[in-house]
Coordinates of C-alpha atoms and ligand atoms in Angstrom, one line a residue:
Chain B
M276 CA 0.0 0.0 0.0
T277 CA 1.4 3.4 -0.9
S278 CA 0.9 6.2 1.4
E279 CA 0.3 9.8 0.3
L280 CA 2.1 12.6 2.1
T281 CA 0.7 16.0 3.0
L282 CA 2.9 18.9 4.0
G283 CA 1.0 21.2 6.5
I284 CA 1.8 24.8 7.2
E285 CA 0.5 26.8 10.1
T286 CA 1.1 30.6 10.6
S287 CA -2.3 31.9 11.8
C288 CA -1.0 33.5 15.0
D289 CA 2.3 33.3 16.9
E290 CA 3.6 29.8 16.0
T291 CA 5.3 29.0 12.7
A292 CA 4.8 25.3 12.2
A293 CA 5.2 22.7 9.5
S294 CA 4.5 19.0 9.5
V295 CA 4.4 15.9 7.3
V296 CA 1.5 13.5 7.8
T297 CA 0.6 10.4 5.9
S298 CA -2.8 9.6 4.4
E299 CA -3.2 7.1 7.2
N300 CA -2.9 9.9 9.7
V301 CA 0.6 9.0 10.8
V302 CA 2.6 12.1 11.8
L303 CA 6.1 11.8 10.4
S304 CA 7.2 15.2 11.7
S305 CA 5.7 18.2 13.5
V306 CA 7.9 21.2 13.9
V307 CA 6.7 24.3 15.8
S308 CA 8.8 27.4 16.2
S309 CA 7.1 29.5 18.9
Q310 CA 7.3 33.3 18.9
V311 CA 6.1 33.4 22.6
D312 CA 9.4 35.0 23.8
L313 CA 9.2 37.6 21.1
H314 CA 5.7 38.7 22.1
A315 CA 6.1 38.3 25.9
R316 CA 7.7 41.7 26.3
Y317 CA 4.6 43.3 24.8
G318 CA 2.2 41.3 26.9
G319 CA 0.5 39.8 23.9
V320 CA 0.7 39.0 20.3
V321 CA 1.6 42.1 18.2
P322 CA 0.4 41.3 14.6
E323 CA 3.2 43.1 12.8
V324 CA 5.9 41.5 14.9
A325 CA 4.3 38.1 14.3
S326 CA 4.0 38.6 10.5
R327 CA 7.7 39.7 10.2
A328 CA 8.8 36.7 12.2
H329 CA 6.8 34.2 10.1
V330 CA 8.5 35.5 6.9
G331 CA 11.9 34.5 8.2
L332 CA 10.8 31.3 9.8
V333 CA 8.4 29.6 7.5
N334 CA 10.9 28.1 5.0
P335 CA 13.5 26.9 7.6
V336 CA 10.6 25.3 9.5
I337 CA 9.3 23.5 6.4
A338 CA 12.9 22.4 5.6
Q339 CA 13.2 21.0 9.1
A340 CA 9.8 19.2 8.8
L341 CA 11.0 17.5 5.6
V342 CA 14.3 16.5 7.2
E343 CA 12.7 15.1 10.4
A344 CA 10.2 13.2 8.3
G345 CA 13.0 11.8 6.2
V346 CA 11.3 12.7 3.0
E347 CA 12.2 14.7 -0.2
P348 CA 10.1 17.4 -1.8
K349 CA 9.3 15.0 -4.6
D350 CA 7.6 12.7 -2.1
I351 CA 5.0 15.3 -1.1
D352 CA 1.6 14.8 -2.7
L353 CA -0.4 17.8 -1.2
V354 CA 0.5 21.0 0.5
A355 CA -2.0 22.4 3.0
A356 CA -1.9 25.8 4.8
T357 CA -4.2 27.4 7.4
K358 CA -6.3 30.0 5.5
G359 CA -8.1 31.4 8.5
P360 CA -9.2 32.4 11.0
G361 CA -6.3 34.3 12.4
L362 CA -4.1 37.4 11.9
I363 CA -4.4 38.3 8.2
G364 CA -0.7 39.3 7.7
S365 CA 0.4 36.1 9.4
L366 CA -2.0 33.9 7.5
L367 CA -0.9 35.3 4.1
V368 CA 2.7 34.3 4.8
G369 CA 1.8 30.6 5.1
V370 CA -0.8 30.7 2.3
S371 CA 1.8 32.3 0.0
A372 CA 4.5 29.9 0.8
A373 CA 2.1 26.9 0.3
K374 CA 0.9 28.1 -3.0
A375 CA 4.5 28.7 -4.2
L376 CA 5.4 25.2 -3.3
S377 CA 2.3 23.9 -5.0
L378 CA 3.5 25.7 -8.2
V379 CA 7.1 24.6 -8.2
W380 CA 6.5 21.0 -7.0
G381 CA 3.5 20.6 -9.3
I382 CA 1.2 19.3 -6.5
P383 CA -2.3 20.5 -5.4
Y384 CA -2.8 23.1 -2.7
I385 CA -5.6 23.3 -0.1
G386 CA -6.4 26.0 2.4
V387 CA -7.5 24.7 5.8
N388 CA -9.9 26.1 8.4
H389 CA -7.8 26.4 11.6
L390 CA -10.8 25.6 13.8
E391 CA -11.6 22.5 11.9
A392 CA -8.0 21.5 12.2
H393 CA -8.3 21.8 16.0
L394 CA -11.4 19.6 15.9
Y395 CA -9.3 17.0 14.2
S396 CA -6.3 17.2 16.5
C397 CA -7.6 14.3 18.6
F398 CA -7.6 12.0 15.6
L399 CA -3.8 12.4 15.2
E400 CA -3.3 10.1 18.1
E401 CA -6.5 8.0 17.9
P402 CA -7.4 7.8 14.2
D403 CA -10.2 5.3 15.0
L404 CA -12.2 7.4 17.5
E405 CA -15.8 6.5 17.2
L406 CA -18.3 9.2 16.2
P407 CA -20.5 11.0 17.1
L408 CA -18.4 13.0 19.5
V409 CA -18.6 16.3 21.4
V410 CA -15.6 18.5 21.0
L411 CA -14.8 21.4 23.3
L412 CA -12.5 23.8 21.5
V413 CA -10.9 26.2 23.9
S414 CA -8.1 28.7 23.0
G415 CA -7.0 32.3 23.3
G416 CA -9.3 33.2 20.5
H417 CA -12.1 30.7 20.7
T418 CA -14.5 28.9 23.0
I419 CA -16.7 26.6 21.0
L420 CA -18.7 23.5 21.8
V421 CA -19.2 21.3 18.8
S422 CA -21.3 18.2 18.1
M423 CA -19.4 16.1 15.5
E424 CA -21.9 13.8 14.0
D425 CA -19.8 12.4 11.2
H426 CA -16.5 13.2 9.5
L427 CA -16.5 16.8 8.3
Q428 CA -20.1 17.1 9.5
Y429 CA -20.6 18.9 12.7
S430 CA -22.7 21.6 14.3
I431 CA -21.9 24.3 16.7
L432 CA -23.8 23.9 20.0
G433 CA -22.5 27.0 21.7
Q434 CA -19.7 29.5 21.8
T435 CA -18.6 32.4 23.9
L436 CA -20.7 35.6 24.0
D437 CA -17.7 37.8 25.0
D438 CA -14.1 36.8 26.0
A439 CA -12.6 33.5 24.8
V440 CA -11.5 31.4 27.8
G441 CA -7.8 31.9 26.9
E442 CA -8.3 35.6 26.7
A443 CA -9.9 35.6 30.3
Y444 CA -6.8 33.6 31.5
D445 CA -4.4 36.2 29.9
K446 CA -6.3 39.2 31.4
V447 CA -6.5 37.7 34.9
A448 CA -2.9 36.7 34.7
R449 CA -1.9 40.2 33.6
Y450 CA -3.9 41.7 36.5
L451 CA -2.2 39.3 38.9
G452 CA 1.2 40.3 37.5
L453 CA 1.9 36.8 36.2
G454 CA 3.0 37.9 32.7
Y455 CA 2.2 36.5 29.3
P456 CA 1.0 33.9 28.3
G457 CA -1.4 33.8 31.2
G458 CA -2.8 30.2 30.8
P459 CA 0.3 28.2 31.8
A460 CA 1.2 30.8 34.5
I461 CA -2.2 30.5 36.2
D462 CA -2.2 26.7 35.8
Q463 CA 1.2 26.3 37.5
L464 CA 0.3 28.7 40.3
A465 CA -3.1 27.1 40.9
V466 CA -1.4 23.8 41.7
H467 CA -0.1 25.4 44.9
G468 CA -3.4 27.2 45.8
K469 CA -6.7 26.2 47.3
N470 CA -10.2 26.7 45.9
T471 CA -11.3 29.1 48.7
I472 CA -13.2 31.8 46.8
E473 CA -16.6 31.3 45.3
F474 CA -16.3 33.1 42.0
P475 CA -19.4 33.3 39.8
R476 CA -20.1 30.6 37.2
P477 CA -21.7 32.8 34.5
I478 CA -24.7 31.3 32.6
I479 CA -23.6 27.8 33.8
N480 CA -27.1 26.3 33.6
D481 CA -28.3 28.4 30.7
G482 CA -27.8 26.7 27.2
F483 CA -24.5 26.0 25.6
D484 CA -23.1 29.5 25.1
F485 CA -20.3 30.7 27.4
S486 CA -19.5 34.1 29.0
F487 CA -16.2 34.7 30.8
S488 CA -16.1 38.5 30.9
G489 CA -18.1 38.8 34.1
L490 CA -15.9 36.1 35.8
K491 CA -12.8 38.0 34.8
T492 CA -14.2 41.2 36.2
A493 CA -15.3 39.4 39.4
V494 CA -11.8 38.1 40.0
I495 CA -10.2 41.5 39.4
N496 CA -12.7 43.2 41.8
Y497 CA -12.1 40.6 44.4
V498 CA -8.4 41.1 44.3
R499 CA -8.8 44.8 44.5
Q500 CA -11.0 44.5 47.7
N501 CA -8.9 41.6 49.2
P502 CA -5.3 42.4 48.3
E503 CA -4.1 40.1 51.1
T504 CA -5.5 36.9 49.5
P505 CA -2.8 34.6 48.4
T506 CA -2.4 34.8 44.6
E507 CA -2.3 31.0 44.3
D508 CA -5.7 30.8 45.9
V509 CA -7.1 33.4 43.5
A510 CA -5.6 31.4 40.6
A511 CA -7.0 28.1 41.9
S512 CA -10.4 29.5 42.5
F513 CA -10.6 31.2 39.1
Q514 CA -9.4 28.1 37.4
E515 CA -12.0 26.0 39.2
A516 CA -14.8 28.3 38.1
V517 CA -13.7 28.1 34.5
V518 CA -13.3 24.4 34.5
E519 CA -16.7 23.8 36.1
V520 CA -18.4 26.0 33.5
L521 CA -16.7 24.2 30.7
T522 CA -17.2 20.7 31.9
T523 CA -20.8 21.3 33.0
K524 CA -21.8 22.4 29.5
A525 CA -19.8 19.7 27.8
R526 CA -21.5 17.1 30.0
K527 CA -24.9 18.4 29.1
A528 CA -23.9 18.3 25.4
L529 CA -22.9 14.7 25.8
V530 CA -26.3 13.8 27.2
N531 CA -28.3 15.9 24.6
T532 CA -26.5 14.6 21.6
G533 CA -26.0 11.0 22.7
A534 CA -22.3 11.3 21.7
K535 CA -20.0 8.4 22.4
G536 CA -17.2 10.6 23.9
L537 CA -15.7 14.0 24.6
C538 CA -12.6 15.5 23.0
I539 CA -10.9 18.7 23.8
G540 CA -8.6 20.8 21.6
G541 CA -7.0 24.3 21.4
G542 CA -4.4 25.9 23.6
V543 CA -6.4 25.9 26.8
A544 CA -6.9 22.1 26.4
A545 CA -3.3 22.0 27.6
N546 CA -4.5 23.1 31.0
S547 CA -3.9 20.4 33.6
R548 CA -7.0 21.0 35.7
L549 CA -9.3 20.9 32.6
R550 CA -7.6 17.7 31.3
E551 CA -8.1 16.0 34.7
A552 CA -11.8 17.2 34.9
V553 CA -12.6 16.0 31.4
F554 CA -11.2 12.6 32.2
D555 CA -13.2 12.5 35.5
I556 CA -16.6 13.3 34.1
C557 CA -16.3 10.8 31.2
L558 CA -15.2 8.1 33.6
E559 CA -18.2 8.9 35.8
D560 CA -20.6 8.8 32.9
G561 CA -19.0 5.8 31.3
L562 CA -18.0 7.7 28.1
H563 CA -14.8 7.8 26.2
S564 CA -12.7 10.9 26.8
F565 CA -9.9 12.0 24.6
V566 CA -7.4 14.5 25.6
P567 CA -4.6 15.0 22.9
S568 CA -1.0 15.5 23.9
R569 CA -0.2 19.1 24.8
A570 CA 1.8 19.5 21.6
Y571 CA -1.4 18.8 19.6
C572 CA -3.6 21.0 21.7
T573 CA -1.6 24.2 21.0
D574 CA -1.2 25.4 17.4
N575 CA 0.6 22.9 15.2
A576 CA 0.8 21.9 11.6
A577 CA 0.1 18.2 12.0
M578 CA -3.6 19.0 12.5
V579 CA -3.5 21.2 9.4
A580 CA -1.9 18.5 7.2
S581 CA -4.3 15.8 8.5
T582 CA -7.4 18.0 8.1
G583 CA -6.1 19.2 4.7
W584 CA -5.9 15.6 3.4
R585 CA -9.4 14.8 4.7
R586 CA -10.8 17.9 3.0
F587 CA -8.9 17.3 -0.2
L588 CA -10.4 13.8 -0.5
E589 CA -13.9 15.3 0.1
D590 CA -13.8 18.6 -1.9
G591 CA -10.7 18.5 -4.1
P592 CA -7.9 21.1 -4.2
D593 CA -8.3 24.9 -3.8
S594 CA -7.6 27.2 -6.7
L595 CA -4.3 29.1 -6.7
D596 CA -6.2 32.4 -6.7
S597 CA -7.7 31.6 -3.3
G598 CA -6.6 33.8 -0.4
A599 CA -6.9 33.9 3.4
D600 CA -9.9 34.9 5.6
P601 CA -9.1 36.3 9.0
N602 CA -12.7 35.8 10.1
L603 CA -13.3 32.4 8.7
K604 CA -16.1 30.6 10.7
L605 CA -16.5 27.0 11.6
H606 CA -19.3 25.2 9.6
G607 CA -19.7 21.5 9.0
Chain V
M898 CA 25.6 28.8 -13.6
G899 CA 25.9 28.8 -17.4
H900 CA 25.0 32.2 -18.7
S901 CA 23.3 30.8 -21.8
V902 CA 20.5 29.2 -19.7
M903 CA 19.9 31.9 -17.1
I904 CA 16.2 32.4 -16.6
I905 CA 15.0 34.9 -14.0
L906 CA 11.6 35.1 -12.4
G907 CA 10.9 38.6 -11.1
I908 CA 8.2 39.3 -8.5
E909 CA 7.0 42.8 -7.5
S910 CA 4.3 43.3 -4.9
A911 CA 5.6 46.0 -2.6
T912 CA 3.1 48.7 -3.6
S913 CA -0.7 48.6 -4.4
Q914 CA 0.2 46.7 -7.6
V915 CA 1.3 43.1 -7.9
G916 CA 3.1 41.7 -10.9
C917 CA 5.7 39.3 -12.1
A918 CA 7.9 38.8 -15.2
I919 CA 10.2 36.1 -16.7
G920 CA 13.3 36.9 -18.7
G921 CA 17.0 36.4 -19.1
H922 CA 19.7 37.2 -21.7
E923 CA 17.1 37.7 -24.4
G924 CA 15.4 40.4 -22.2
V925 CA 12.0 40.2 -20.7
L926 CA 10.0 37.3 -22.2
A927 CA 6.7 37.9 -20.5
S928 CA 5.3 40.2 -17.7
V929 CA 2.0 40.9 -16.1
H930 CA 0.6 43.4 -13.5
S931 CA -2.6 44.0 -11.8
S932 CA -3.6 46.9 -9.6
R933 CA -7.2 46.4 -8.7
G934 CA -8.4 45.6 -5.2
R935 CA -5.1 44.9 -3.4
R936 CA -5.5 41.1 -4.1
H937 CA -1.7 40.4 -3.9
A938 CA -2.1 37.0 -2.3
E939 CA -4.9 35.9 -4.6
N940 CA -3.3 37.2 -7.8
L941 CA 0.4 36.4 -7.5
A942 CA 0.5 32.6 -7.9
P943 CA -1.9 32.6 -11.0
Q944 CA 0.2 35.4 -12.5
I945 CA 3.4 33.4 -12.1
E946 CA 1.6 30.4 -13.8
F947 CA 0.5 32.8 -16.6
V948 CA 3.9 34.4 -17.4
R949 CA 5.5 31.0 -17.3
A950 CA 3.1 29.7 -19.9
Q951 CA 3.4 32.9 -22.0
A952 CA 7.2 32.7 -21.9
R953 CA 7.0 28.9 -22.6
I954 CA 9.2 28.2 -19.6
N955 CA 8.8 25.3 -17.1
L956 CA 9.2 26.5 -13.6
S957 CA 12.0 24.0 -13.1
E958 CA 14.0 25.9 -15.8
I959 CA 14.1 29.0 -13.6
S960 CA 17.7 29.7 -12.3
V961 CA 17.2 32.8 -10.2
V962 CA 14.2 34.3 -8.3
A963 CA 14.4 38.1 -8.0
V964 CA 12.0 40.0 -5.7
D965 CA 11.3 43.5 -4.7
V966 CA 12.4 43.6 -1.0
G967 CA 10.8 47.0 -0.3
P968 CA 10.4 49.4 1.2
G969 CA 6.7 49.3 0.6
L970 CA 3.3 48.3 1.9
Y971 CA 4.0 45.6 4.4
T972 CA 1.3 43.0 3.7
G973 CA 1.9 43.1 -0.1
L974 CA 5.6 43.1 0.4
R975 CA 5.4 40.0 2.6
V976 CA 3.2 38.1 0.1
G977 CA 5.9 38.8 -2.6
V978 CA 8.8 37.9 -0.4
A979 CA 7.2 34.7 1.1
T980 CA 6.2 33.6 -2.4
A981 CA 9.6 34.3 -3.9
V982 CA 11.6 32.7 -1.0
S983 CA 9.4 29.6 -1.2
I984 CA 9.9 29.3 -4.9
A985 CA 13.7 29.6 -4.5
F986 CA 13.6 27.1 -1.6
G987 CA 11.3 24.7 -3.5
L988 CA 13.6 24.7 -6.6
G989 CA 16.8 25.0 -4.7
I990 CA 18.0 28.1 -6.5
P991 CA 19.5 31.4 -5.5
M992 CA 17.8 34.8 -5.1
I993 CA 18.4 38.4 -5.9
G994 CA 16.8 41.1 -3.8
V995 CA 16.1 44.5 -5.5
S996 CA 15.1 47.7 -3.7
S997 CA 11.7 49.2 -4.7
L998 CA 13.4 52.6 -4.8
D999 CA 16.1 51.3 -7.3
L1000 CA 13.2 49.9 -9.4
L1001 CA 11.5 53.3 -9.5
A1002 CA 14.8 55.2 -10.4
Y1003 CA 15.7 52.7 -13.1
P1004 CA 13.1 53.7 -15.8
V1005 CA 14.0 57.4 -15.4
R1006 CA 17.8 56.8 -15.5
H1007 CA 18.3 59.1 -18.5
C1008 CA 17.3 62.1 -16.5
S1009 CA 20.3 64.2 -15.4
K1010 CA 18.6 65.8 -12.4
L1011 CA 18.6 64.5 -8.9
I1012 CA 16.2 61.4 -9.0
V1013 CA 14.1 60.9 -6.0
P1014 CA 11.8 57.8 -5.9
A1015 CA 9.0 58.5 -3.4
I1016 CA 6.7 55.6 -2.4
D1017 CA 3.5 56.1 -0.5
A1018 CA 4.2 54.6 3.0
R1019 CA 0.6 55.4 4.3
R1020 CA 0.1 57.1 7.7
G1021 CA 1.1 60.4 6.0
E1022 CA 4.6 59.3 5.2
I1023 CA 6.8 58.5 2.2
F1024 CA 9.7 56.1 1.6
H1025 CA 12.4 57.8 -0.4
A1026 CA 16.1 58.0 -1.3
N1027 CA 18.3 60.2 -3.7
Y1028 CA 19.8 58.8 -6.9
R1029 CA 22.0 60.3 -9.6
Q1030 CA 22.7 59.4 -13.2
V1031 CA 26.0 57.4 -13.8
P1032 CA 27.2 55.7 -17.0
G1033 CA 24.9 52.8 -17.7
G1034 CA 22.3 53.5 -15.0
V1035 CA 21.7 55.2 -11.7
Q1036 CA 23.5 55.3 -8.3
R1037 CA 21.9 55.7 -4.9
I1038 CA 23.6 58.6 -3.0
S1039 CA 21.5 58.6 0.2
E1040 CA 20.2 56.0 2.6
P1041 CA 16.6 54.9 2.1
A1042 CA 14.4 56.8 4.6
V1043 CA 10.8 57.3 5.7
S1044 CA 9.7 61.0 6.1
T1045 CA 6.6 63.1 6.0
P1046 CA 6.0 64.8 2.6
D1047 CA 6.7 68.1 4.3
D1048 CA 10.1 67.0 5.5
L1049 CA 11.0 65.6 2.1
A1050 CA 9.9 68.9 0.4
A1051 CA 12.2 70.8 2.9
D1052 CA 15.1 68.5 2.1
L1053 CA 14.6 69.0 -1.6
L1054 CA 14.6 72.8 -1.2
A1055 CA 17.7 72.6 1.0
H1056 CA 19.4 70.4 -1.6
G1057 CA 19.0 73.2 -4.1
N1058 CA 19.5 71.0 -7.2
E1059 CA 16.8 70.3 -9.8
A1060 CA 15.1 67.1 -8.9
L1061 CA 12.7 64.6 -10.5
L1062 CA 10.2 62.9 -8.1
V1063 CA 9.0 59.5 -9.1
G1064 CA 6.5 57.1 -7.5
D1065 CA 3.0 56.8 -6.0
G1066 CA 4.2 59.0 -3.1
A1067 CA 4.9 61.8 -5.5
V1068 CA 1.5 61.3 -7.1
R1069 CA -0.4 61.2 -3.8
Y1070 CA 1.3 64.3 -2.5
A1071 CA 1.6 66.1 -5.8
D1072 CA 0.1 69.3 -4.3
M1073 CA 2.9 69.6 -1.8
F1074 CA 5.6 69.3 -4.4
A1075 CA 4.0 71.3 -7.2
N1076 CA 5.3 74.7 -6.2
L1077 CA 8.8 73.7 -5.2
R1078 CA 11.4 75.5 -7.4
G1079 CA 13.2 73.1 -9.7
V1080 CA 11.2 70.1 -8.6
E1081 CA 9.3 68.1 -11.2
A1082 CA 7.2 65.0 -11.0
A1083 CA 7.7 62.1 -13.4
E1084 CA 4.8 60.7 -15.5
P1085 CA 2.3 58.7 -13.5
S1086 CA 2.9 55.9 -15.9
V1087 CA 6.2 55.2 -14.1
A1088 CA 4.8 55.6 -10.6
Y1089 CA 4.9 51.9 -9.8
P1090 CA 7.9 49.6 -9.8
S1091 CA 7.6 47.1 -12.7
A1092 CA 8.4 43.4 -12.6
A1093 CA 10.1 43.8 -16.0
S1094 CA 12.5 46.3 -14.3
I1095 CA 13.3 43.7 -11.7
V1096 CA 14.2 41.1 -14.3
Q1097 CA 16.5 43.7 -16.0
L1098 CA 18.2 44.9 -12.8
A1099 CA 18.5 41.3 -11.5
H1100 CA 20.1 40.3 -14.8
A1101 CA 22.9 42.8 -14.3
K1102 CA 23.3 41.7 -10.6
A1103 CA 23.3 38.1 -11.7
L1104 CA 26.2 38.8 -14.1
R1105 CA 28.1 40.2 -11.1
E1106 CA 27.0 37.1 -9.1
E1107 CA 25.2 39.1 -6.4
F1108 CA 23.1 36.2 -5.2
V1109 CA 21.7 35.5 -1.8
S1110 CA 20.3 32.3 -0.5
P1111 CA 16.6 32.1 0.4
S1112 CA 17.5 32.2 4.1
E1113 CA 19.5 35.4 3.7
L1114 CA 16.9 37.5 1.9
E1115 CA 15.4 40.1 4.2
P1116 CA 12.5 42.5 3.5
V1117 CA 13.3 46.2 4.1
Y1118 CA 10.6 47.7 6.4
L1119 CA 12.4 51.0 7.4
R1120 CA 10.0 51.3 10.4
K1121 CA 9.9 49.3 13.6
P1122 CA 6.7 47.2 14.1
D1123 CA 4.0 49.8 14.6
A1124 CA 4.6 51.5 18.0
A1125 CA 0.9 52.4 18.3
E1126 CA 0.0 48.8 17.8
I1127 CA 2.4 47.8 20.6
E1128 CA 1.1 50.4 23.0
Q1129 CA -2.5 49.3 22.4
Q1130 CA -1.4 45.7 23.2
K1131 CA 0.2 46.8 26.4
R1132 CA -2.9 48.7 27.5
K1133 CA -5.3 45.9 26.6
I1134 CA -5.7 44.7 30.2
L1135 CA -9.5 45.0 30.7
Ligands
ZN1490 ZN1 -5.4 27.6 17.4

């Protein structure tokens, strides 16, 4: 059996990534060059800084992905790049590079929806996961609860009405003086704290949409009024509120849809408390839980390559005059 | 590299236009430009395919990729550079970077006045540099800079020589330069760098073996990443 190879390229935000994945969903290489240090001094991702960095990094990262996979350019059958959503200047670097390689290597190009790629990140390690599934996609830009009925067929059950969960983490971390990125900082601190403060759980019993803006404000007001409270307790209590909201809604979605299991994806899926809680609720309910390795939760190109191949089989290639869409939505 | 087979692909996308050309010792074999709707990322790859077909060249025959490295509009510039670098990387061939200001000075090289390419840098500023005629072409005699049209006008007055302004910056701020003594604006038809000029300038550089590897090619921004954007990011606490 001959296996087809997809080169995936991801430049939607602050990671420059490339990966080679086989048509059987085997990841031969997954290279991620993070710009986190570059942006940390600004307290967040600065789009122009990110775009400039992608230009210099994208080809070295692709070269590294080919070397690590042990393949030659002539072995690649499809090139896939994230076409949105994301920062437009950054997306265009990856899309331009991918289309150029498609031209000179004489292979098809496909643009990939970054959110769909996150949905598929769990299949990188368990290609045979049984559908239907509920997928909770949580990151710095998105909080989406999805019912995945079949491959490439899904519906959005709910999403955030204001801040994305990762955004709430970043803002709370910044207020607590923990620096950027906020997610890992709060996660590490929370381990040493106790869940002593009863923060609000916004709209926890009300549908599948989320709201984190009020929780973030409640945390900041609390710290203002109680400056003596240990920061680790604030972190632990905030994290507990977030995780309870996320898992309560995910659990309800599992019941409503009759799904066989729950997957999580996106940068916040790397959070240790959320990973533990997802495992626990599924164990209690006798359902399958799947929590990808941290490297496949945060932005990577393996998920882009794998999703690109799936979409290519379904829809065929994209035309070379296609561009990028910073506001691309998720639709099954 | 055998001179008889040198084929150059030139890419230009650092202004509101996007274009590419293919040529070599025989001159420019095919070129195309589009200027509508700032669709650099959408248009460039199909343009390359088009000029390749028109010139009856296989992409695998290309021996050098030349690209406008700016200064210019950042998003378009990056589309051109990312495309050019990936083509060079994908084919394993060298590159030649050409300044957008050199490209604007080149078509007016027969003018004996001070030649001042002026590219619209948005935000009320212009990218510019001074050039003078030399045998066989032009020579840059000042560092590329970014200034307000006012400051550039004051510079030109202080310089005292007769000058020819060329570029979309000269067109956009024509009113500010119109009454300066001895300062003339070039035809709007040469207001944008052309991909054909890239191929011609790169050909001369290729004969001098002024190649860079894809990893060495750097866009010229002339401005630090937007300070306002960074400040906004710092303040975005609540
Ligand atoms: Zn992401």
